[in-house]
């Protein structure tokens, strides 16, 4: 029997055992994340062994992110309209079905590179729906004062999976055929769906018009999307962060996508060497996430993120400059970069969850992710030929320089450092305004003046 959703909005957690309900869902998602990590490791190593091509690896990463970049903003508008629990159930089920189809192709010895491209795209589309639904639901199920710690736990989970996934994936590749590895992901996805069948997730109260909008008439999906884009772009600090993120992702994503070639061609390693490098990245994420969970970060969340970005850059430069006979030094650099990853991402997600209206969070999260990743397709298109010409390590050096530059700019820009305080102050003003205000006000003018 489905647990009743008696209260909606930010007070739901006051009338429910939020820890039991939220972490029941969270645990299922954690297992599914591990299954996905195993699949990712297995497919990437299969592509590396079968082709040895930087262009193939870059293309695989491109098709895995393109659906989220292109369709993400519109998906967010749909997530804000639909039942978020059902969205997550459908997304997890679709991903499981796609993975099962690929497992059957491997079983029949019919799998080709293009099949993997297609399945990666389908999995990405499912993730485009799942991520904003889960992030937006978190802010409704978890008390505001606990959001930073929950995001720290999410980052810790990412680190733990990154530690366990590569060595476990390498071991399973020795023990199981590829279809066996893929089947594990199908099982973990079904485990993730199970608690969602019995726990109702609180839904935000939809805004039903205002201003020129007729009472009870909801704007179109396109209008919702434009309102979300206007909302995101109205904050100078968030604009700057998104431009930084686009630049960093332009440089960092190819570095990660080409890591198997860095290990195989530059360091003359094997699957276990790749597992060590990725595992130590995960170890850094685990420790960084635990640190964030206990510490909570600076009072200004974006300040914490900027320090994290700077640290990620230092780690990337170490990896890029490491001689080919000093693999352990590259591992240390990867550990530092991994440690700083949750310090970067956790506080930023917490800032948005605390400050953005619940009924807009689906749009905001997908628009933020899409804008931050807007340059990634271009970087992945050129990364393969560039790496084939000058080596993979150049991407790590460029990514490190970009991160450090962005961190220094962010730490010295008031609009970035004060983003959370500015957004929450504007929310207080908006809540005290008359009810007939525009549904999604354009705040660019007054906010720009206030920040400047």
Tab-separated table of C-alpha atoms in Angstrom:
chain	number	residue	atom	x	y	z
A	1	UNK	CA	0.000	0.000	0.000
A	2	UNK	CA	1.380	3.414	-0.946
A	3	UNK	CA	2.283	5.674	1.947
A	4	UNK	CA	-0.019	8.666	1.961
A	5	UNK	CA	1.266	12.105	1.079
A	6	UNK	CA	-0.614	14.187	3.644
A	7	UNK	CA	1.470	17.302	3.434
A	8	UNK	CA	3.197	19.002	0.568
A	9	UNK	CA	5.822	21.677	0.308
A	10	UNK	CA	8.528	22.399	2.829
A	11	UNK	CA	6.521	21.102	5.851
A	12	UNK	CA	6.197	17.479	4.689
A	13	UNK	CA	9.155	16.358	6.779
A	14	UNK	CA	7.462	17.686	9.934
A	15	UNK	CA	4.581	15.204	9.634
A	16	UNK	CA	6.496	12.189	8.311
A	17	UNK	CA	9.485	10.133	9.406
A	18	UNK	CA	11.584	11.742	6.721
A	19	UNK	CA	14.760	9.856	7.577
A	20	UNK	CA	13.121	6.439	7.139
A	21	UNK	CA	11.296	7.371	3.936
A	22	UNK	CA	14.030	9.405	2.273
A	23	UNK	CA	16.843	6.987	3.043
A	24	UNK	CA	14.763	4.007	1.913
A	25	UNK	CA	14.681	5.642	-1.517
A	26	UNK	CA	18.282	6.810	-1.208
A	27	UNK	CA	19.563	3.297	-0.457
A	28	UNK	CA	17.877	1.861	-3.548
A	29	UNK	CA	19.327	4.640	-5.671
A	30	UNK	CA	22.762	3.962	-4.171
A	31	UNK	CA	22.667	0.328	-5.291
A	32	UNK	CA	21.501	1.386	-8.745
A	33	UNK	CA	24.373	3.860	-8.927
A	34	UNK	CA	26.832	1.058	-8.192
A	35	UNK	CA	25.302	-1.059	-10.965
A	36	UNK	CA	25.579	1.843	-13.388
A	37	UNK	CA	29.202	2.385	-12.403
A	38	UNK	CA	29.999	-1.262	-13.154
A	39	UNK	CA	28.394	-0.931	-16.584
A	40	UNK	CA	30.278	2.282	-17.296
A	41	UNK	CA	33.615	0.717	-16.401
A	42	UNK	CA	32.913	-2.433	-18.393
A	43	UNK	CA	31.770	-0.654	-21.548
A	44	UNK	CA	34.603	1.883	-21.500
A	45	UNK	CA	37.226	-0.830	-21.113
A	46	UNK	CA	35.563	-2.915	-23.845
A	47	UNK	CA	35.692	0.059	-26.219
A	48	UNK	CA	39.316	0.719	-25.253
A	49	UNK	CA	40.350	-2.882	-25.913
A	50	UNK	CA	38.347	-3.286	-29.109
A	51	UNK	CA	39.279	0.008	-30.778
A	52	UNK	CA	42.131	1.739	-28.918
A	53	UNK	CA	40.754	4.971	-30.363
A	54	UNK	CA	40.537	8.303	-28.562
A	55	UNK	CA	37.865	9.357	-31.043
A	56	UNK	CA	35.675	6.346	-30.191
A	57	UNK	CA	35.952	7.048	-26.455
A	58	UNK	CA	35.184	10.732	-26.987
A	59	UNK	CA	32.203	9.831	-29.175
A	60	UNK	CA	30.886	7.451	-26.515
A	61	UNK	CA	31.065	10.218	-23.925
A	62	UNK	CA	29.431	12.643	-26.367
A	63	UNK	CA	26.402	10.433	-27.002
A	64	UNK	CA	26.158	9.825	-23.251
A	65	UNK	CA	25.808	13.518	-22.433
A	66	UNK	CA	24.173	15.015	-25.542
A	67	UNK	CA	20.568	14.068	-24.620
A	68	UNK	CA	20.938	15.753	-21.233
A	69	UNK	CA	22.472	18.896	-22.699
A	70	UNK	CA	19.989	19.245	-25.577
A	71	UNK	CA	16.771	18.002	-23.968
A	72	UNK	CA	17.517	18.681	-20.304
A	73	UNK	CA	15.912	22.140	-19.991
A	74	UNK	CA	12.621	21.021	-21.542
A	75	UNK	CA	12.705	17.822	-19.486
A	76	UNK	CA	12.938	19.961	-16.356
A	77	UNK	CA	9.709	21.754	-17.245
A	78	UNK	CA	7.994	18.370	-17.592
A	79	UNK	CA	9.416	17.104	-14.296
A	80	UNK	CA	7.963	20.159	-12.542
A	81	UNK	CA	4.528	19.225	-13.924
A	82	UNK	CA	4.547	15.464	-13.418
A	83	UNK	CA	4.558	13.252	-10.354
A	84	UNK	CA	8.263	13.032	-9.539
A	85	UNK	CA	7.974	9.548	-8.059
A	86	UNK	CA	6.508	8.220	-11.314
A	87	UNK	CA	9.183	10.029	-13.293
A	88	UNK	CA	11.914	8.236	-11.336
A	89	UNK	CA	10.168	4.869	-11.677
A	90	UNK	CA	9.837	5.317	-15.448
A	91	UNK	CA	13.426	6.544	-15.827
A	92	UNK	CA	14.942	3.676	-13.822
A	93	UNK	CA	12.804	1.138	-15.681
A	94	UNK	CA	13.750	2.522	-19.105
A	95	UNK	CA	17.447	2.435	-18.237
A	96	UNK	CA	17.102	-1.169	-17.045
A	97	UNK	CA	15.301	-2.160	-20.258
A	98	UNK	CA	17.999	-0.582	-22.437
A	99	UNK	CA	20.752	-2.326	-20.483
A	100	UNK	CA	18.927	-5.649	-20.749
A	101	UNK	CA	18.702	-5.214	-24.529
A	102	UNK	CA	22.461	-4.650	-24.719
A	103	UNK	CA	23.077	-7.712	-22.524
A	104	UNK	CA	21.069	-9.813	-24.972
A	105	UNK	CA	23.156	-8.477	-27.865
A	106	UNK	CA	26.348	-9.503	-26.088
A	107	UNK	CA	24.817	-12.885	-25.277
A	108	UNK	CA	24.105	-13.428	-28.984
A	109	UNK	CA	27.595	-12.128	-29.905
A	110	UNK	CA	25.985	-9.383	-31.976
A	111	UNK	CA	27.158	-6.303	-30.070
A	112	UNK	CA	28.954	-3.594	-32.037
A	113	UNK	CA	30.273	-0.160	-31.144
A	114	UNK	CA	27.195	1.594	-32.532
A	115	UNK	CA	24.937	-0.518	-30.318
A	116	UNK	CA	26.797	0.816	-27.303
A	117	UNK	CA	26.367	4.368	-28.578
A	118	UNK	CA	22.590	3.874	-28.829
A	119	UNK	CA	22.271	2.333	-25.372
A	120	UNK	CA	24.419	5.066	-23.825
A	121	UNK	CA	22.117	7.677	-25.374
A	122	UNK	CA	18.998	5.949	-24.005
A	123	UNK	CA	20.559	5.680	-20.544
A	124	UNK	CA	21.462	9.363	-20.721
A	125	UNK	CA	17.896	10.302	-21.613
A	126	UNK	CA	16.635	8.335	-18.624
A	127	UNK	CA	19.156	10.120	-16.434
A	128	UNK	CA	17.964	13.474	-17.792
A	129	UNK	CA	14.568	12.770	-16.229
A	130	UNK	CA	15.833	11.024	-13.108
A	131	UNK	CA	18.388	13.563	-11.864
A	132	UNK	CA	16.128	16.645	-11.603
A	133	UNK	CA	13.271	14.573	-10.179
A	134	UNK	CA	15.510	13.240	-7.394
A	135	UNK	CA	17.217	16.561	-6.679
A	136	UNK	CA	13.923	18.461	-6.579
A	137	UNK	CA	12.328	15.789	-4.371
A	138	UNK	CA	15.212	15.971	-1.909
A	139	UNK	CA	14.474	19.590	-1.028
A	140	UNK	CA	10.854	18.646	-0.221
A	141	UNK	CA	11.679	15.555	1.845
A	142	UNK	CA	14.700	16.827	3.804
A	143	UNK	CA	14.727	19.735	6.301
A	144	UNK	CA	16.577	22.759	4.968
A	145	UNK	CA	19.211	22.655	7.713
A	146	UNK	CA	20.072	19.076	6.698
A	147	UNK	CA	20.436	19.698	2.947
A	148	UNK	CA	24.175	20.452	3.006
A	149	UNK	CA	24.852	17.259	4.929
A	150	UNK	CA	22.615	15.178	2.663
A	151	UNK	CA	24.447	16.586	-0.344
A	152	UNK	CA	27.684	15.698	1.405
A	153	UNK	CA	26.350	12.153	1.777
A	154	UNK	CA	25.483	12.116	-1.926
A	155	UNK	CA	29.040	13.109	-2.755
A	156	UNK	CA	30.340	10.495	-0.295
A	157	UNK	CA	28.231	7.915	-2.094
A	158	UNK	CA	29.689	8.992	-5.418
A	159	UNK	CA	33.142	8.545	-3.945
A	160	UNK	CA	32.361	5.140	-2.452
A	161	UNK	CA	30.953	3.927	-5.761
A	162	UNK	CA	33.989	5.296	-7.579
A	163	UNK	CA	36.221	3.339	-5.194
A	164	UNK	CA	34.273	0.098	-5.377
A	165	UNK	CA	33.172	0.283	-9.014
A	166	UNK	CA	36.466	0.076	-10.940
A	167	UNK	CA	38.135	-2.794	-9.023
A	168	UNK	CA	34.839	-4.649	-8.741
A	169	UNK	CA	34.227	-4.073	-12.440
A	170	UNK	CA	37.709	-5.306	-13.320
A	171	UNK	CA	37.195	-8.400	-11.156
A	172	UNK	CA	33.779	-9.127	-12.649
A	173	UNK	CA	35.162	-8.756	-16.175
A	174	UNK	CA	37.556	-11.584	-15.303
A	175	UNK	CA	34.777	-13.752	-13.833
A	176	UNK	CA	31.756	-12.931	-16.011
A	177	UNK	CA	31.013	-12.279	-19.666
A	178	UNK	CA	29.872	-8.762	-20.509
A	179	UNK	CA	26.208	-9.786	-20.460
A	180	UNK	CA	26.638	-10.956	-16.872
A	181	UNK	CA	28.049	-7.590	-15.852
A	182	UNK	CA	25.191	-5.782	-17.594
A	183	UNK	CA	22.627	-8.002	-15.870
A	184	UNK	CA	23.837	-6.797	-12.474
A	185	UNK	CA	22.815	-3.260	-13.438
A	186	UNK	CA	19.348	-4.469	-14.439
A	187	UNK	CA	18.889	-6.083	-11.016
A	188	UNK	CA	20.093	-3.019	-9.090
A	189	UNK	CA	17.776	-0.765	-11.126
A	190	UNK	CA	14.800	-2.917	-10.143
A	191	UNK	CA	15.896	-2.701	-6.503
A	192	UNK	CA	15.906	1.100	-6.842
A	193	UNK	CA	12.365	1.074	-8.237
A	194	UNK	CA	10.954	-1.051	-5.397
A	195	UNK	CA	10.800	1.573	-2.578
A	196	UNK	CA	9.415	4.120	-5.042
A	197	UNK	CA	6.393	1.857	-5.542
A	198	UNK	CA	5.459	2.197	-1.868
A	199	UNK	CA	6.593	5.683	-0.813
A	200	UNK	CA	4.771	8.756	-2.093
A	201	UNK	CA	7.080	11.713	-2.683
A	202	UNK	CA	5.676	15.151	-1.762
A	203	UNK	CA	4.801	17.321	-4.734
A	204	UNK	CA	5.042	21.115	-4.830
A	205	UNK	CA	1.824	23.061	-5.179
A	206	UNK	CA	1.761	24.197	-8.831
A	207	UNK	CA	1.396	27.902	-9.436
A	208	UNK	CA	-1.771	28.395	-11.399
A	209	UNK	CA	-1.472	31.656	-13.127
A	210	UNK	CA	-1.330	35.214	-12.101
A	211	UNK	CA	-1.185	38.552	-13.814
A	212	UNK	CA	-2.624	37.953	-17.269
A	213	UNK	CA	-2.890	34.222	-16.678
A	214	UNK	CA	-6.469	33.006	-16.132
A	215	UNK	CA	-7.073	31.468	-12.693
A	216	UNK	CA	-6.566	27.700	-12.733
A	217	UNK	CA	-4.903	27.786	-16.175
A	218	UNK	CA	-1.324	26.571	-16.202
A	219	UNK	CA	1.238	28.025	-18.624
A	220	UNK	CA	2.463	25.912	-21.527
A	221	UNK	CA	5.572	23.750	-21.223
A	222	UNK	CA	7.397	26.240	-23.434
A	223	UNK	CA	6.342	29.105	-21.171
A	224	UNK	CA	7.518	27.129	-18.134
A	225	UNK	CA	10.871	26.544	-19.819
A	226	UNK	CA	11.293	30.226	-20.684
A	227	UNK	CA	10.356	31.211	-17.143
A	228	UNK	CA	12.943	28.809	-15.747
A	229	UNK	CA	15.629	30.119	-18.100
A	230	UNK	CA	14.762	33.709	-17.190
A	231	UNK	CA	14.906	32.828	-13.500
A	232	UNK	CA	18.345	31.207	-13.779
A	233	UNK	CA	19.790	33.966	-15.932
A	234	UNK	CA	18.469	36.730	-13.646
A	235	UNK	CA	21.130	36.043	-11.004
A	236	UNK	CA	24.515	37.615	-11.880
A	237	UNK	CA	26.392	35.274	-9.532
A	238	UNK	CA	24.768	32.191	-11.011
A	239	UNK	CA	25.501	33.446	-14.530
A	240	UNK	CA	29.181	33.739	-13.683
A	241	UNK	CA	29.239	30.259	-12.125
A	242	UNK	CA	27.583	28.765	-15.204
A	243	UNK	CA	30.108	30.394	-17.532
A	244	UNK	CA	32.894	29.012	-15.339
A	245	UNK	CA	31.299	25.568	-15.327
A	246	UNK	CA	30.952	25.590	-19.115
A	247	UNK	CA	34.656	26.406	-19.494
A	248	UNK	CA	35.759	23.832	-16.907
A	249	UNK	CA	33.580	21.098	-18.412
A	250	UNK	CA	34.889	21.977	-21.870
A	251	UNK	CA	38.364	21.086	-20.601
A	252	UNK	CA	37.684	18.473	-17.911
A	253	UNK	CA	35.192	16.148	-19.612
A	254	UNK	CA	37.610	15.099	-22.387
A	255	UNK	CA	40.264	14.437	-19.743
A	256	UNK	CA	37.961	12.024	-17.953
A	257	UNK	CA	36.708	10.431	-21.156
A	258	UNK	CA	40.247	9.734	-22.333
A	259	UNK	CA	41.553	8.434	-19.004
A	260	UNK	CA	41.635	4.798	-20.240
A	261	UNK	CA	44.003	5.849	-23.023
A	262	UNK	CA	46.130	7.829	-20.572
A	263	UNK	CA	46.536	4.641	-18.543
A	264	UNK	CA	47.002	2.254	-21.459
A	265	UNK	CA	49.117	4.323	-23.853
A	266	UNK	CA	50.988	6.817	-21.642
A	267	UNK	CA	51.487	4.827	-18.411
A	268	UNK	CA	51.497	1.410	-20.170
A	269	UNK	CA	48.863	0.105	-17.731
A	270	UNK	CA	46.022	-2.396	-17.830
A	271	UNK	CA	42.453	-2.623	-16.530
A	272	UNK	CA	43.669	-2.845	-12.953
A	273	UNK	CA	45.819	0.270	-13.395
A	274	UNK	CA	42.741	2.097	-14.639
A	275	UNK	CA	40.822	0.735	-11.658
A	276	UNK	CA	43.495	2.084	-9.286
A	277	UNK	CA	43.437	5.553	-10.852
A	278	UNK	CA	39.647	5.756	-10.882
A	279	UNK	CA	39.449	4.119	-7.464
A	280	UNK	CA	41.731	6.713	-5.879
A	281	UNK	CA	39.638	9.443	-7.493
A	282	UNK	CA	36.702	7.794	-5.773
A	283	UNK	CA	38.665	7.569	-2.534
A	284	UNK	CA	39.207	11.299	-2.680
A	285	UNK	CA	35.501	11.839	-3.337
A	286	UNK	CA	34.618	9.604	-0.402
A	287	UNK	CA	36.856	11.495	1.998
A	288	UNK	CA	35.791	14.855	0.576
A	289	UNK	CA	32.125	13.944	0.883
A	290	UNK	CA	32.596	12.793	4.476
A	291	UNK	CA	34.440	16.020	5.232
A	292	UNK	CA	31.588	18.057	3.771
A	293	UNK	CA	28.971	15.994	5.652
A	294	UNK	CA	30.673	16.717	8.987
A	295	UNK	CA	31.889	20.231	8.274
A	296	UNK	CA	29.016	21.573	6.171
A	297	UNK	CA	31.266	24.047	4.364
A	298	UNK	CA	31.715	27.777	4.835
A	299	UNK	CA	28.680	29.889	5.701
A	300	UNK	CA	28.751	31.082	2.103
A	301	UNK	CA	28.236	27.882	0.133
A	302	UNK	CA	29.627	29.261	-3.109
A	303	UNK	CA	32.867	30.180	-1.320
A	304	UNK	CA	33.259	26.503	-0.457
A	305	UNK	CA	32.642	25.602	-4.107
A	306	UNK	CA	35.266	28.040	-5.377
A	307	UNK	CA	37.886	26.626	-2.991
A	308	UNK	CA	36.958	23.167	-4.254
A	309	UNK	CA	37.343	24.169	-7.899
A	310	UNK	CA	40.816	25.544	-7.200
A	311	UNK	CA	41.848	22.296	-5.508
A	312	UNK	CA	40.497	20.223	-8.398
A	313	UNK	CA	42.666	22.257	-10.742
A	314	UNK	CA	45.812	21.620	-8.722
A	315	UNK	CA	45.162	17.878	-8.801
A	316	UNK	CA	44.549	17.873	-12.554
A	317	UNK	CA	47.807	19.724	-13.238
A	318	UNK	CA	49.712	17.145	-11.188
A	319	UNK	CA	48.210	14.348	-13.324
A	320	UNK	CA	48.996	16.156	-16.571
A	321	UNK	CA	52.635	16.874	-15.664
A	322	UNK	CA	53.464	13.439	-14.203
A	323	UNK	CA	56.233	11.570	-16.096
A	324	UNK	CA	55.181	8.262	-17.601
A	325	UNK	CA	57.312	6.286	-15.117
A	326	UNK	CA	55.744	7.900	-12.009
A	327	UNK	CA	52.207	6.518	-12.051
A	328	UNK	CA	51.917	6.851	-8.254
A	329	UNK	CA	52.238	10.643	-8.546
A	330	UNK	CA	49.345	10.724	-11.022
A	331	UNK	CA	47.310	8.671	-8.553
A	332	UNK	CA	48.036	11.271	-5.848
A	333	UNK	CA	46.930	14.083	-8.145
A	334	UNK	CA	43.756	12.198	-8.994
A	335	UNK	CA	43.060	11.673	-5.282
A	336	UNK	CA	43.388	15.422	-4.606
A	337	UNK	CA	41.108	16.272	-7.509
A	338	UNK	CA	38.572	13.701	-6.327
A	339	UNK	CA	38.662	15.062	-2.767
A	340	UNK	CA	37.829	18.540	-4.011
A	341	UNK	CA	35.000	17.378	-6.296
A	342	UNK	CA	32.324	17.083	-3.554
A	343	UNK	CA	33.630	20.271	-1.946
A	344	UNK	CA	32.802	21.910	-5.283
A	345	UNK	CA	29.455	20.342	-6.157
A	346	UNK	CA	27.752	19.672	-2.822
A	347	UNK	CA	27.460	23.279	-1.583
A	348	UNK	CA	26.251	24.523	-4.972
A	349	UNK	CA	23.418	21.971	-5.110
A	350	UNK	CA	22.518	22.783	-1.495
A	351	UNK	CA	22.386	26.500	-2.327
A	352	UNK	CA	19.911	25.881	-5.154
A	353	UNK	CA	17.801	23.475	-3.081
A	354	UNK	CA	17.540	26.004	-0.252
A	355	UNK	CA	16.916	29.056	-2.392
A	356	UNK	CA	14.862	28.027	-5.450
A	357	UNK	CA	11.087	27.627	-5.138
A	358	UNK	CA	10.179	23.892	-5.035
A	359	UNK	CA	7.824	24.150	-8.011
A	360	UNK	CA	10.710	25.482	-10.149
A	361	UNK	CA	13.524	23.197	-9.069
A	362	UNK	CA	13.126	20.643	-11.855
A	363	UNK	CA	13.574	23.357	-14.464
A	364	UNK	CA	16.356	25.119	-12.603
A	365	UNK	CA	18.456	21.987	-12.084
A	366	UNK	CA	18.175	20.857	-15.706
A	367	UNK	CA	18.818	24.337	-17.096
A	368	UNK	CA	21.848	24.758	-14.847
A	369	UNK	CA	23.213	21.365	-15.917
A	370	UNK	CA	22.503	22.036	-19.600
A	371	UNK	CA	24.114	25.477	-19.611
A	372	UNK	CA	27.107	24.179	-17.655
A	373	UNK	CA	27.513	21.384	-20.197
A	374	UNK	CA	26.747	23.423	-23.307
A	375	UNK	CA	30.366	23.389	-24.501
A	376	UNK	CA	31.004	19.703	-23.785
A	377	UNK	CA	29.827	18.369	-27.171
A	378	UNK	CA	32.274	20.641	-28.980
A	379	UNK	CA	35.136	19.677	-26.673
A	380	UNK	CA	34.433	15.971	-27.163
A	381	UNK	CA	34.324	16.379	-30.940
A	382	UNK	CA	37.797	17.931	-31.012
A	383	UNK	CA	39.302	16.033	-28.055
A	384	UNK	CA	39.901	12.766	-29.887
A	385	UNK	CA	41.940	14.213	-32.769
A	386	UNK	CA	43.795	16.567	-30.389
A	387	UNK	CA	44.685	13.705	-28.030
A	388	UNK	CA	45.785	11.514	-30.931
A	389	UNK	CA	48.058	14.353	-32.060
A	390	UNK	CA	49.570	15.758	-28.824
A	391	UNK	CA	48.624	13.283	-26.093
A	392	UNK	CA	45.868	12.965	-23.504
A	393	UNK	CA	47.820	14.662	-20.717
A	394	UNK	CA	47.452	18.087	-22.348
A	395	UNK	CA	43.743	18.024	-21.454
A	396	UNK	CA	44.586	17.564	-17.766
A	397	UNK	CA	46.949	20.531	-17.820
A	398	UNK	CA	44.404	22.765	-19.560
A	399	UNK	CA	41.648	21.625	-17.194
A	400	UNK	CA	43.817	22.408	-14.180
A	401	UNK	CA	44.657	25.899	-15.394
A	402	UNK	CA	40.980	26.554	-16.167
A	403	UNK	CA	39.841	25.396	-12.720
A	404	UNK	CA	42.379	27.494	-10.829
A	405	UNK	CA	41.526	30.570	-12.898
A	406	UNK	CA	37.796	30.083	-12.292
A	407	UNK	CA	38.312	29.555	-8.563
A	408	UNK	CA	40.320	32.744	-8.152
A	409	UNK	CA	37.761	34.767	-10.128
A	410	UNK	CA	34.899	33.330	-8.078
A	411	UNK	CA	36.563	34.023	-4.729
A	412	UNK	CA	37.082	37.673	-5.676
A	413	UNK	CA	33.593	38.298	-7.130
A	414	UNK	CA	30.920	39.420	-4.590
A	415	UNK	CA	28.015	38.321	-6.812
A	416	UNK	CA	29.339	34.752	-6.662
A	417	UNK	CA	30.245	34.644	-2.971
A	418	UNK	CA	26.924	36.215	-1.870
A	419	UNK	CA	24.673	34.238	-4.245
A	420	UNK	CA	22.809	32.236	-1.570
A	421	UNK	CA	22.154	35.281	0.639
A	422	UNK	CA	20.945	37.322	-2.340
A	423	UNK	CA	18.569	34.577	-3.523
A	424	UNK	CA	17.092	33.975	-0.074
A	425	UNK	CA	16.654	37.706	0.541
A	426	UNK	CA	14.782	38.029	-2.756
A	427	UNK	CA	12.563	35.074	-1.800
A	428	UNK	CA	11.559	36.834	1.433
A	429	UNK	CA	10.594	39.945	-0.535
A	430	UNK	CA	8.649	37.873	-3.078
A	431	UNK	CA	6.725	35.973	-0.379
A	432	UNK	CA	5.591	39.255	1.181
A	433	UNK	CA	4.398	40.645	-2.175
A	434	UNK	CA	0.710	40.655	-3.211
A	435	UNK	CA	-0.640	37.393	-4.659
A	436	UNK	CA	-1.358	38.931	-8.055
A	437	UNK	CA	2.320	39.265	-8.912
A	438	UNK	CA	3.538	37.565	-12.090
A	439	UNK	CA	3.844	33.793	-11.675
A	440	UNK	CA	7.591	33.718	-12.280
A	441	UNK	CA	8.900	37.265	-11.930
A	442	UNK	CA	11.836	38.546	-13.919
A	443	UNK	CA	14.219	39.584	-11.149
A	444	UNK	CA	17.151	40.587	-13.335
A	445	UNK	CA	16.774	44.337	-12.916
A	446	UNK	CA	16.530	44.773	-9.139
A	447	UNK	CA	18.930	41.940	-8.403
A	448	UNK	CA	21.560	43.245	-10.762
A	449	UNK	CA	21.328	46.624	-9.053
A	450	UNK	CA	21.509	45.059	-5.601
A	451	UNK	CA	24.579	42.990	-6.458
A	452	UNK	CA	26.372	45.744	-8.286
